[in-house]
Amino acid sequence: MLPLQAGGIGLAIASLILASTPPAKAAPSTLRGQISVAQVVEMLDEAPRNATARQVLTAYLAGVGESAGVLVDLAAGEKAKGPCKTSLKLDDQIVRQALGSMAADRQRAIQEPATPIILRDMLKRAGCRMG
């Protein structure tokens, strides 16, 4: 499992995005090296016609989903029933909806990290109680 730290996977994904799209169109990471809303939206837009973008998006979403599952399992501890009412779900349409109107504001989308927004939405939709 890849470590989730600022600059780690974010820079790797940003590098793959930059390598697969023209430099003038590539969305940057946040100033802290996190994957930006703009980057994820760019991957969502490019994935249907660009195999590299599709692979990067798949890897990113798999990492987010797997991490969310681990967090939920840790929160459940030894309890028989986990902290969520339904199972966690994540796909491209759910992500696009979670990022919603923030994606329309290009300047904000460049600086806003996507992963916390996606995780919060996923946990909310599943009815998870994490505290």
Coordinates of C-alpha atoms in Angstrom, one line a residue:
M1 CA 0.0 0.0 0.0
L2 CA 1.3 3.4 -0.9
P3 CA 1.9 5.9 2.0
L4 CA -0.7 8.7 2.0
Q5 CA 1.4 11.8 2.5
A6 CA 1.5 15.2 0.9
G7 CA 3.6 15.0 -2.2
G8 CA 3.9 11.2 -2.4
I9 CA 1.1 9.7 -4.5
G10 CA -0.1 13.2 -5.4
L11 CA 3.2 14.0 -7.2
A12 CA 3.2 10.6 -8.9
I13 CA -0.3 11.0 -10.2
A14 CA 0.4 14.6 -11.2
S15 CA 3.5 13.3 -13.1
L16 CA 1.4 10.7 -15.0
I17 CA -1.3 13.3 -15.8
L18 CA 1.3 15.7 -17.0
A19 CA 2.9 13.0 -19.2
S20 CA -0.4 12.1 -20.8
T21 CA -1.8 15.6 -21.5
P22 CA -0.4 18.7 -23.2
P23 CA 1.4 20.9 -20.6
A24 CA -0.9 23.9 -21.2
K25 CA -4.0 21.9 -20.2
A26 CA -2.5 19.9 -17.3
A27 CA -4.0 20.8 -13.9
P28 CA -1.5 21.4 -11.1
S29 CA -1.4 19.8 -7.6
T30 CA -2.2 22.0 -4.7
L31 CA 0.6 24.1 -3.2
R32 CA 1.1 21.3 -0.6
G33 CA 1.5 18.7 -3.3
Q34 CA -2.0 17.1 -2.8
I35 CA -4.1 15.9 -5.7
S36 CA -6.3 18.9 -6.6
V37 CA -10.0 18.9 -7.5
A38 CA -8.9 20.2 -10.9
Q39 CA -6.6 17.2 -11.4
V40 CA -9.4 14.7 -10.6
V41 CA -11.8 16.5 -12.9
E42 CA -9.3 16.4 -15.6
M43 CA -8.8 12.7 -15.2
L44 CA -12.6 12.2 -15.2
D45 CA -12.8 14.1 -18.4
E46 CA -9.9 12.4 -20.1
A47 CA -10.5 8.8 -19.0
P48 CA -13.1 7.9 -21.7
R49 CA -10.6 8.6 -24.5
N50 CA -7.2 8.3 -22.9
A51 CA -5.9 5.0 -21.6
T52 CA -3.3 6.6 -19.4
A53 CA -5.8 8.9 -17.7
R54 CA -8.1 6.0 -17.2
Q55 CA -5.4 4.0 -15.5
V56 CA -4.4 6.9 -13.3
L57 CA -8.0 7.6 -12.4
T58 CA -8.6 3.9 -11.6
A59 CA -5.4 3.8 -9.4
Y60 CA -6.4 7.0 -7.6
L61 CA -10.0 5.9 -6.9
A62 CA -8.9 2.5 -5.8
G63 CA -6.4 4.0 -3.4
V64 CA -9.1 6.4 -2.0
G65 CA -11.6 3.6 -1.7
E66 CA -9.2 1.2 -0.1
S67 CA -8.0 3.8 2.4
A68 CA -11.6 4.7 3.3
G69 CA -12.3 1.0 4.0
V70 CA -9.3 0.7 6.2
L71 CA -10.3 3.8 8.2
V72 CA -13.9 2.4 8.6
D73 CA -12.5 -1.0 9.8
L74 CA -10.2 0.7 12.3
A75 CA -13.1 2.8 13.6
A76 CA -15.2 -0.3 14.0
G77 CA -12.5 -2.0 16.1
E78 CA -13.8 -5.1 17.7
K79 CA -17.5 -4.2 17.3
A80 CA -19.6 -6.8 15.4
K81 CA -21.3 -4.0 13.4
G82 CA -19.3 -1.4 11.7
P83 CA -19.9 2.4 12.0
C84 CA -21.7 2.6 8.6
K85 CA -25.3 1.9 7.7
T86 CA -24.5 0.8 4.1
S87 CA -21.3 -0.3 2.3
L88 CA -18.9 2.2 0.9
K89 CA -19.2 2.9 -2.8
L90 CA -17.1 4.9 -5.2
D91 CA -17.1 5.3 -9.0
D92 CA -16.5 8.1 -11.5
Q93 CA -20.1 9.5 -11.3
I94 CA -20.1 9.6 -7.5
V95 CA -16.7 11.4 -7.6
R96 CA -17.9 13.9 -10.2
Q97 CA -21.0 14.6 -8.1
A98 CA -19.0 14.9 -4.9
L99 CA -16.7 17.5 -6.4
G100 CA -19.7 19.2 -7.8
S101 CA -19.8 23.0 -8.1
M102 CA -16.2 23.3 -6.8
A103 CA -15.0 22.0 -10.1
A104 CA -16.6 25.0 -11.9
D105 CA -14.4 27.5 -10.0
R106 CA -11.0 26.8 -11.7
Q107 CA -8.9 28.8 -9.2
R108 CA -10.5 27.1 -6.2
A109 CA -10.3 23.7 -7.9
I110 CA -6.6 24.1 -8.4
Q111 CA -6.0 24.8 -4.7
E112 CA -8.5 22.5 -3.1
P113 CA -7.4 18.9 -2.3
A114 CA -9.9 16.4 -3.8
T115 CA -9.3 13.4 -1.5
P116 CA -10.8 14.8 1.7
I117 CA -13.9 15.9 -0.3
I118 CA -14.3 12.5 -1.9
L119 CA -13.8 10.7 1.5
R120 CA -16.2 12.9 3.4
D121 CA -18.9 12.4 0.7
M122 CA -18.3 8.6 0.6
L123 CA -18.6 8.3 4.4
K124 CA -21.7 10.5 4.4
R125 CA -23.5 8.6 1.7
A126 CA -22.8 5.3 3.6
G127 CA -24.1 6.8 6.8
C128 CA -20.8 6.3 8.7
R129 CA -20.3 7.6 12.2
M130 CA -16.6 8.1 12.8
G131 CA -16.5 9.7 16.2

